[in-house]
């Protein structure tokens, strides 16, 4: 009898060991090619050219106007893009969530097709559409909105347009998922208690859709902070965000210290936002 | 709200949503006519049509080699990332691995850390291992990026599967591996397949990491496209873009329409 218990215990242990081993390939891959390099970079950010410990790379980030303006640009663009995405995504998800599923599925293609289209393909398309003699300028001029063509690309405008286009699906999808679960009887109930459409929206529907909205906003903001491709192409070198600065530091002038310092700051900001959100979400769930 | 507001009062909503959808879809649609443009200038709409940019693509060693590299690394990445990610998802779902939250967090790291940081980190390591500009290096990096997608996809499949079935098979004498292969695998094969598909497209679409670690003979399609976009736009990119659209959008479109038909038949 005792022997049997021992055997069961041994089998349980070998089972647990087997399962641990199955996670090893992923964990080792992530450790050696993600965690270790990032730890190494963080270490480099604390050394000067001669390998002596220093805070000079971080001090420079604060003192030099050039670095400060990169942080400001990144923050400004990320906030504007997140804001515009919210303004366009909320009504879209709202309308889709109220349509019969069949129609919603069809219109959802409008959100999914760009999502499935390679990022570089879309970037190329915007380059053509937004150029001086491009379709957008032509339409704006011939419809009388503009007297002459304006520069829409190779500047901040192009960057924002391209990034909003990339980010909208990341907001519409979680919003739509949340809104589909909202019980429309609650709206009917609020109407029967005397709330008009506007009041019912602000006091009942909007609060119920907040989890999806919040998820979308955080996702987009964090993605914007580290975004590289769109600003690099549509910004035409005039809009320098954190990721571009890191790339420049590494490829143009091999200064790992400076690149690593910016990298560490980006990593910390991303980490803080994401862990704050996950903690808030946990507390929120406990209250429910 | 829709219950009490007239269509007329909601007109602004319809217009705004229509404008948003047009904004979203226009770039994907306009690439196709652009690729048949005869002019070297990027004029839209094109005045004369030709196939010269397609001819250009197929006669250019740089473009063809890049396309071959991309297909090759994406294929190997899918072959590697699928079993690795599936193994992790299976182990985590078995509930026999301790500190679940922490391990799951680590497994999803490649999705959360900004790509630019993964790029310079890997570049820094590869420079010391002589892996820069190699196929092997690209495959390892793309596998790293693809594992979370496989993990998520397979975990979703396993959540709607009852692990007790496998225990039943084992109590009847099947080994764990046999039980997995004959009982579990057939039931979660769709999630594994979609994980493999995601892994393939992650590798195929990857730009930022490839900028650092691919070049010369191992330049990926995305690397060549990016260089062309940033430095001097080669109209061949329109032909490349249209072909990419054809191979990515058409299958996805068919899948989406098929799933829509299914939900409709399901009596929604």
XYZ file of C-alpha atoms in Angstrom:
556
model
C 0.000 0.000 0.000
C 2.703 2.417 1.048
C 4.738 1.345 -1.950
C 1.869 2.258 -4.210
C 1.630 5.739 -2.723
C 5.318 6.146 -3.362
C 4.891 5.087 -6.935
C 2.003 7.487 -7.514
C 4.046 10.259 -5.984
C 7.000 9.399 -8.229
C 4.782 9.326 -11.307
C 3.302 12.699 -10.365
C 6.758 14.141 -9.965
C 8.031 12.789 -13.277
C 4.899 14.189 -14.927
C 5.584 17.626 -13.509
C 9.191 17.397 -14.646
C 8.144 16.421 -18.172
C 5.816 19.423 -18.348
C 8.577 21.720 -17.144
C 10.871 20.352 -19.841
C 8.268 21.113 -22.503
C 8.377 24.811 -21.638
C 12.165 24.848 -21.790
C 12.715 25.399 -25.552
C 10.574 28.593 -25.509
C 12.005 29.832 -22.235
C 15.624 29.233 -23.271
C 15.050 30.935 -26.627
C 13.553 33.960 -24.876
C 16.261 33.985 -22.244
C 19.229 33.852 -24.626
C 17.921 36.084 -27.414
C 15.743 38.562 -25.531
C 16.368 38.761 -21.793
C 20.140 38.384 -21.900
C 20.701 40.925 -24.726
C 18.464 43.454 -22.966
C 20.309 42.934 -19.685
C 23.584 43.395 -21.562
C 22.346 46.612 -23.160
C 21.247 47.959 -19.786
C 24.730 47.203 -18.482
C 26.338 48.958 -21.479
C 24.239 52.058 -20.852
C 26.137 52.446 -17.566
C 29.654 52.335 -19.080
C 31.670 55.009 -20.886
C 33.943 54.386 -23.928
C 36.686 53.015 -21.703
C 34.413 50.667 -19.830
C 34.337 52.724 -16.649
C 30.975 52.921 -14.840
C 29.207 56.221 -15.468
C 25.808 57.885 -15.621
C 26.876 60.184 -18.455
C 24.555 58.627 -21.056
C 21.531 59.218 -18.859
C 22.747 62.679 -17.837
C 22.990 63.583 -21.522
C 19.388 62.503 -22.109
C 18.281 65.093 -19.590
C 20.750 67.871 -20.338
C 20.904 67.943 -24.126
C 18.109 69.768 -25.881
C 18.362 67.368 -28.876
C 17.470 64.339 -26.759
C 14.776 66.157 -24.870
C 13.062 67.132 -28.122
C 13.059 63.475 -29.240
C 11.168 62.513 -26.093
C 8.776 65.407 -26.636
C 8.160 64.488 -30.299
C 7.560 60.836 -29.402
C 5.122 61.771 -26.654
C 3.279 64.340 -28.799
C 2.889 62.020 -31.790
C 1.789 59.118 -29.574
C -0.836 61.245 -27.812
C -2.199 62.716 -31.065
C -2.343 59.312 -32.771
C -4.074 57.720 -29.762
C -6.585 60.565 -29.624
C -7.415 60.433 -33.336
C -7.703 56.651 -33.209
C -10.178 56.920 -30.352
C -12.273 59.509 -32.195
C -12.482 57.328 -35.317
C -12.603 53.882 -33.709
C -15.298 54.424 -31.079
C -18.086 55.384 -33.526
C -17.005 52.637 -35.925
C -17.067 49.908 -33.274
C -20.315 51.354 -31.882
C -22.119 51.174 -35.209
C -20.730 47.732 -36.076
C -21.731 46.344 -32.679
C -25.355 47.316 -33.295
C -25.648 45.889 -36.787
C -26.817 42.323 -37.376
C -23.777 40.032 -37.195
C -23.819 39.333 -40.905
C -23.522 43.014 -41.857
C -21.028 43.665 -39.094
C -18.882 40.824 -40.430
C -18.948 42.343 -43.893
C -18.110 45.881 -42.731
C -15.490 44.487 -40.380
C -13.539 43.640 -43.534
C -12.855 47.365 -43.767
C -10.938 47.041 -40.505
C -9.408 43.642 -41.187
C -8.118 44.167 -44.738
C -5.606 46.865 -43.711
C -4.756 44.720 -40.673
C -3.840 41.855 -43.008
C -1.990 44.101 -45.461
C 1.769 44.200 -44.977
C 2.870 47.343 -43.154
C 5.311 48.261 -45.931
C 2.624 47.943 -48.595
C 0.441 50.409 -46.715
C 3.336 52.747 -46.119
C 4.068 52.746 -49.845
C 0.415 53.462 -50.645
C 0.388 56.473 -48.310
C 3.578 57.753 -49.882
C 1.801 57.809 -53.252
C -1.555 59.100 -51.999
C -0.127 61.936 -49.926
C 2.532 63.246 -52.311
C 2.325 66.790 -53.654
C 0.511 65.751 -56.822
C -1.143 62.777 -55.155
C -4.796 61.836 -55.014
C -5.489 63.461 -51.638
C -4.023 66.821 -52.630
C -5.849 66.690 -55.974
C -9.186 66.037 -54.290
C -8.644 68.751 -51.690
C -7.683 71.322 -54.327
C -10.361 70.488 -56.880
C -13.085 70.487 -54.222
C -11.974 73.954 -53.126
C -10.729 73.066 -49.650
C -7.234 74.181 -50.581
C -5.907 76.831 -52.944
C -2.852 74.787 -53.833
C -1.281 71.465 -52.872
C 0.332 71.250 -49.429
C 2.983 68.876 -48.119
C 1.209 65.981 -46.485
C 4.109 63.589 -46.358
C 7.763 63.584 -45.251
C 6.651 65.479 -42.160
C 4.630 65.060 -38.964
C 1.285 65.111 -40.842
C 2.237 62.091 -42.952
C 3.592 60.295 -39.905
C 0.359 60.811 -37.967
C -1.860 59.771 -40.903
C 0.177 56.604 -41.493
C 0.276 55.694 -37.804
C -3.455 56.281 -37.259
C -4.095 53.977 -40.201
C -1.916 51.271 -38.656
C -3.355 51.604 -35.149
C -7.142 51.874 -35.713
C -7.688 48.078 -35.939
C -5.966 47.641 -32.551
C -8.662 49.881 -31.058
C -11.731 48.777 -33.044
C -11.225 45.057 -32.350
C -11.193 45.173 -28.495
C -13.920 47.859 -28.491
C -16.155 45.803 -30.764
C -15.627 42.696 -28.619
C -16.622 44.630 -25.475
C -19.594 46.380 -27.084
C -21.030 43.113 -28.402
C -21.368 41.919 -24.805
C -23.317 45.008 -23.665
C -26.897 44.071 -22.892
C -29.100 46.479 -24.852
C -31.930 45.826 -22.376
C -30.020 48.065 -19.981
C -30.411 50.915 -22.472
C -34.110 50.149 -22.803
C -34.368 50.129 -19.013
C -32.680 53.525 -18.735
C -34.991 54.886 -21.430
C -38.021 53.567 -19.599
C -36.788 55.429 -16.533
C -36.771 58.630 -18.534
C -33.236 58.939 -19.908
C -32.977 60.395 -23.416
C -30.644 58.817 -25.968
C -27.769 61.140 -25.037
C -28.112 60.570 -21.309
C -28.515 56.810 -21.772
C -25.310 56.775 -23.798
C -23.212 58.745 -21.327
C -24.473 57.120 -18.158
C -25.050 53.528 -19.265
C -23.436 52.577 -22.572
C -20.131 54.463 -22.312
C -19.227 53.163 -18.821
C -19.962 49.608 -19.941
C -17.699 50.001 -22.976
C -14.799 51.441 -20.956
C -12.828 48.171 -20.543
C -12.505 47.812 -24.331
C -11.747 51.502 -24.797
C -9.103 51.415 -22.101
C -7.485 48.288 -23.565
C -7.345 49.913 -27.006
C -5.895 53.193 -25.727
C -3.108 51.489 -23.758
C -2.258 49.101 -26.583
C -2.005 51.914 -29.142
C -0.085 54.269 -26.899
C 2.518 51.644 -26.030
C 2.851 50.557 -29.674
C 3.280 54.209 -30.736
C 6.101 54.850 -28.253
C 8.330 52.213 -29.864
C 7.136 52.575 -33.459
C 9.764 52.651 -36.163
C 8.721 51.942 -39.753
C 6.014 54.535 -40.426
C 7.813 57.553 -38.870
C 11.039 56.529 -40.620
C 9.428 56.502 -44.080
C 6.522 58.963 -43.909
C 8.377 61.350 -41.592
C 11.128 61.713 -44.174
C 13.794 62.065 -41.499
C 12.172 65.181 -40.062
C 10.166 63.424 -37.401
C 12.646 61.716 -35.094
C 11.031 59.419 -32.554
C 12.753 57.268 -29.936
C 13.009 54.135 -32.081
C 14.594 56.077 -34.979
C 17.085 57.692 -32.668
C 18.081 54.278 -31.301
C 18.511 52.919 -34.832
C 20.612 55.937 -35.859
C 22.841 55.657 -32.815
C 23.594 52.034 -33.588
C 23.980 52.125 -37.381
C 25.305 55.618 -38.171
C 27.622 56.236 -35.257
C 28.377 53.076 -33.328
C 27.574 54.468 -29.902
C 26.046 51.627 -27.939
C 26.057 53.585 -24.699
C 23.736 56.299 -25.988
C 21.466 53.860 -27.853
C 21.228 51.601 -24.817
C 20.359 54.479 -22.495
C 17.424 55.535 -24.714
C 16.475 51.872 -25.059
C 16.397 51.390 -21.301
C 14.200 54.470 -20.888
C 11.797 53.174 -23.570
C 11.751 49.738 -21.936
C 11.072 51.181 -18.481
C 8.258 53.455 -19.700
C 6.612 50.559 -21.572
C 7.035 48.248 -18.602
C 5.638 50.742 -16.102
C 2.549 51.485 -18.219
C 1.801 47.816 -18.854
C 2.306 46.656 -15.266
C 0.303 49.604 -13.899
C -2.525 48.649 -16.224
C -2.426 44.975 -15.302
C -2.479 45.896 -11.605
C -5.407 48.265 -12.121
C -7.247 45.613 -14.102
C -6.743 43.107 -11.287
C -8.047 45.508 -8.644
C -10.977 46.369 -10.859
C -11.862 42.709 -11.288
C -11.702 42.107 -7.537
C -14.227 44.873 -6.967
C -16.734 43.332 -9.327
C -30.205 54.314 -28.471
C -30.525 52.893 -31.905
C -33.922 51.945 -30.578
C -35.042 55.500 -30.073
C -32.982 57.595 -32.461
C -33.994 57.990 -36.073
C -31.641 57.189 -38.919
C -31.680 60.865 -39.751
C -30.424 61.901 -36.337
C -27.660 59.336 -36.704
C -26.625 60.498 -40.170
C -23.396 62.017 -38.799
C -22.517 58.620 -37.350
C -23.028 56.852 -40.694
C -20.938 59.456 -42.535
C -18.122 59.319 -39.987
C -17.985 55.526 -40.041
C -18.134 55.407 -43.854
C -15.268 57.917 -44.038
C -13.240 55.882 -41.539
C -13.785 52.668 -43.480
C -12.798 54.344 -46.759
C -9.701 55.777 -45.078
C -8.809 52.308 -43.832
C -9.336 50.411 -47.039
C -8.211 52.879 -49.722
C -4.453 52.255 -49.475
C -4.847 48.476 -49.831
C -7.104 48.892 -52.849
C -5.169 51.616 -54.693
C -1.914 49.678 -54.724
C -3.229 47.351 -57.427
C -3.904 49.915 -60.220
C -0.643 51.628 -59.284
C 1.308 48.462 -60.065
C 0.065 48.530 -63.680
C 1.145 52.137 -64.135
C 3.419 52.656 -67.116
C 4.981 55.856 -65.864
C 8.065 55.950 -63.645
C 6.419 58.755 -61.688
C 4.037 57.696 -58.982
C 0.981 59.295 -60.592
C -2.477 58.294 -59.501
C -4.702 57.479 -61.277
C -2.343 56.010 -63.900
C -2.770 57.283 -67.456
C -1.214 54.370 -69.317
C -1.014 50.764 -68.261
C 1.737 48.178 -68.599
C 3.254 45.155 -66.928
C 6.757 46.633 -66.820
C 7.057 46.633 -63.013
C 6.123 42.973 -62.853
C 8.661 42.248 -65.587
C 11.158 44.281 -63.596
C 10.535 42.222 -60.481
C 10.955 38.885 -62.196
C 14.115 39.948 -63.995
C 15.801 41.499 -60.974
C 18.139 39.237 -59.036
C 17.887 41.466 -55.951
C 14.088 41.238 -55.719
C 13.877 37.537 -56.599
C 16.645 36.562 -54.173
C 14.987 38.594 -51.425
C 11.633 36.915 -52.079
C 13.266 33.480 -51.913
C 15.037 34.350 -48.646
C 11.752 35.554 -47.131
C 9.800 32.465 -48.128
C 12.584 30.209 -46.910
C 13.007 31.783 -43.470
C 9.233 32.077 -42.949
C 8.773 28.421 -43.759
C 11.556 27.250 -41.423
C 10.310 29.648 -38.731
C 6.826 28.138 -38.908
C 8.331 24.627 -38.725
C 10.320 25.550 -35.599
C 7.970 27.903 -33.775
C 4.909 25.669 -34.091
C 6.231 22.670 -32.081
C 8.064 24.925 -29.603
C 5.017 27.111 -28.949
C 2.645 24.135 -28.893
C 4.830 22.318 -26.344
C 4.780 25.375 -24.075
C 1.014 25.837 -24.430
C 0.380 22.149 -23.704
C 2.620 22.164 -20.628
C 1.081 25.355 -19.249
C -2.444 24.087 -19.852
C -1.693 20.793 -18.062
C -1.589 22.819 -14.850
C 1.506 20.998 -13.654
C 3.922 23.886 -14.076
C 4.420 26.093 -11.044
C 4.434 29.930 -10.982
C 2.135 30.008 -13.999
C 1.633 33.779 -14.140
C 5.367 34.489 -14.235
C 6.142 31.901 -16.906
C 3.227 33.027 -19.054
C 4.505 36.607 -18.734
C 7.941 35.520 -19.946
C 6.444 33.559 -22.853
C 4.628 36.684 -24.051
C 7.647 39.009 -23.669
C 8.608 38.957 -27.371
C 5.188 40.468 -28.106
C 5.446 43.191 -25.485
C 9.010 44.462 -25.764
C 9.322 47.145 -28.489
C 10.726 45.561 -31.674
C 13.481 48.134 -31.971
C 14.910 46.923 -28.651
C 14.680 43.262 -29.672
C 16.404 44.308 -32.906
C 19.410 46.031 -31.357
C 19.680 43.374 -28.630
C 19.841 40.548 -31.157
C 22.172 42.549 -33.410
C 24.515 43.051 -30.477
C 24.577 39.310 -29.696
C 24.809 38.230 -33.353
C 27.771 40.528 -33.987
C 29.683 38.434 -31.461
C 28.408 35.079 -32.742
C 28.977 35.956 -36.448
C 25.272 35.450 -37.122
C 24.598 38.839 -38.745
C 23.422 38.458 -42.372
C 22.814 34.726 -42.064
C 19.674 32.676 -42.693
C 20.183 30.838 -39.397
C 20.283 34.119 -37.504
C 17.083 35.352 -39.142
C 15.300 32.087 -38.418
C 16.230 32.183 -34.713
C 15.111 35.814 -34.385
C 11.819 35.216 -36.212
C 11.142 32.068 -34.183
C 11.580 34.149 -31.026
C 8.996 36.624 -32.325
C 6.591 33.928 -33.546
C 6.476 31.690 -30.443
C 3.984 33.899 -28.514
C 1.537 33.826 -31.441
C 1.641 30.022 -31.602
C 1.370 29.873 -27.806
C -1.739 32.071 -27.735
C -3.401 30.273 -30.615
C -2.807 26.762 -29.230
C -3.733 27.805 -25.667
C -7.075 29.027 -26.989
C -7.587 25.652 -28.664
C -6.660 23.700 -25.527
C -9.024 25.768 -23.366
C -12.014 24.389 -25.212
C -10.609 20.847 -25.085
C -11.050 18.481 -22.167
C -7.622 17.207 -21.040
C -9.362 14.326 -19.246
C -9.744 12.614 -22.613
C -6.000 12.218 -22.749
C -5.928 10.762 -19.239
C -8.566 8.291 -20.312
C -6.376 7.184 -23.212
C -3.398 6.844 -20.889
C -5.339 4.820 -18.343
C -6.133 2.455 -21.230
C -2.422 1.943 -21.777
C -1.372 4.635 -24.259
C 1.869 6.441 -23.532
C 1.646 10.205 -22.981
C 3.093 10.884 -26.425
C 0.762 8.397 -28.077
C -2.225 9.831 -26.226
C -1.259 13.348 -27.321
C -0.731 12.377 -30.950
C -3.872 10.296 -31.360
C -6.367 11.977 -29.026
C -5.384 15.593 -28.363
C -3.634 16.582 -31.580
C -6.523 15.781 -33.962
C -8.852 17.892 -31.832
C -6.652 20.972 -31.602
C -5.194 20.777 -35.102
C -7.012 23.879 -36.307
C -5.494 26.073 -33.583
C -2.075 24.583 -34.307
C -2.510 25.265 -38.017
C -3.567 28.842 -37.415
C -0.595 29.206 -35.050
C 1.695 27.960 -37.823
C 0.102 30.404 -40.256
C 0.638 33.268 -37.798
C 4.255 32.198 -37.320
C 4.809 32.192 -41.080
C 3.315 35.638 -41.561
C 5.147 37.053 -38.520
C 8.439 36.048 -40.119
C 7.374 37.139 -43.591
C 6.218 40.609 -42.475
C 9.004 41.319 -40.005
C 10.845 44.558 -40.839
C 12.523 46.112 -37.829
C 14.671 43.217 -36.609
C 15.546 42.300 -40.224
C 16.908 45.834 -40.754
C 19.672 45.067 -38.294
C 20.464 41.426 -38.957
C 19.730 40.843 -42.641
C 21.656 42.087 -45.634
C 23.674 41.079 -48.661
C 22.699 37.589 -49.781
C 20.369 37.177 -46.822
C 18.396 40.417 -47.340
C 14.703 39.755 -46.788
C 11.948 41.080 -49.030
C 10.913 43.495 -46.283
C 14.465 44.800 -45.974
C 14.705 45.500 -49.720
C 11.233 47.108 -49.715
C 12.090 49.295 -46.747
C 15.341 50.475 -48.314
C 13.481 51.305 -51.513
C 10.788 53.240 -49.607
C 13.205 55.232 -47.494
C 15.863 56.077 -50.031
C 14.508 56.208 -53.561
C 11.130 54.761 -54.415
C 11.464 52.075 -57.066
C 8.012 51.586 -58.674
C 8.704 47.836 -58.730
C 7.529 48.022 -55.132
C 3.968 48.517 -56.416
C 4.144 45.209 -58.266
C 5.629 43.507 -55.185
C 2.906 45.027 -53.012
C 0.112 43.833 -55.298
C 1.485 40.307 -55.352
C 1.813 40.337 -51.544
C -1.781 41.551 -51.289
C -2.943 38.742 -53.557
C -1.248 36.035 -51.497
C -2.244 37.410 -48.075
C -5.661 38.988 -48.580
C -7.314 36.403 -50.809
C -6.943 33.422 -48.422
C -7.876 35.568 -45.393
C -10.900 36.932 -47.223
C -12.100 33.442 -48.100
C -11.602 32.295 -44.492
C -13.492 35.303 -43.135
C -16.394 34.833 -45.550
C -16.507 31.102 -44.764
C -16.654 31.784 -41.017
C -19.374 34.399 -41.598
C -21.442 31.878 -43.538
C -20.961 29.401 -40.709
C -22.202 31.814 -38.016
C -25.151 32.650 -40.249
C -26.039 28.999 -40.646
C -25.581 28.598 -36.895
C -28.729 30.699 -36.646
C -27.420 33.951 -35.188
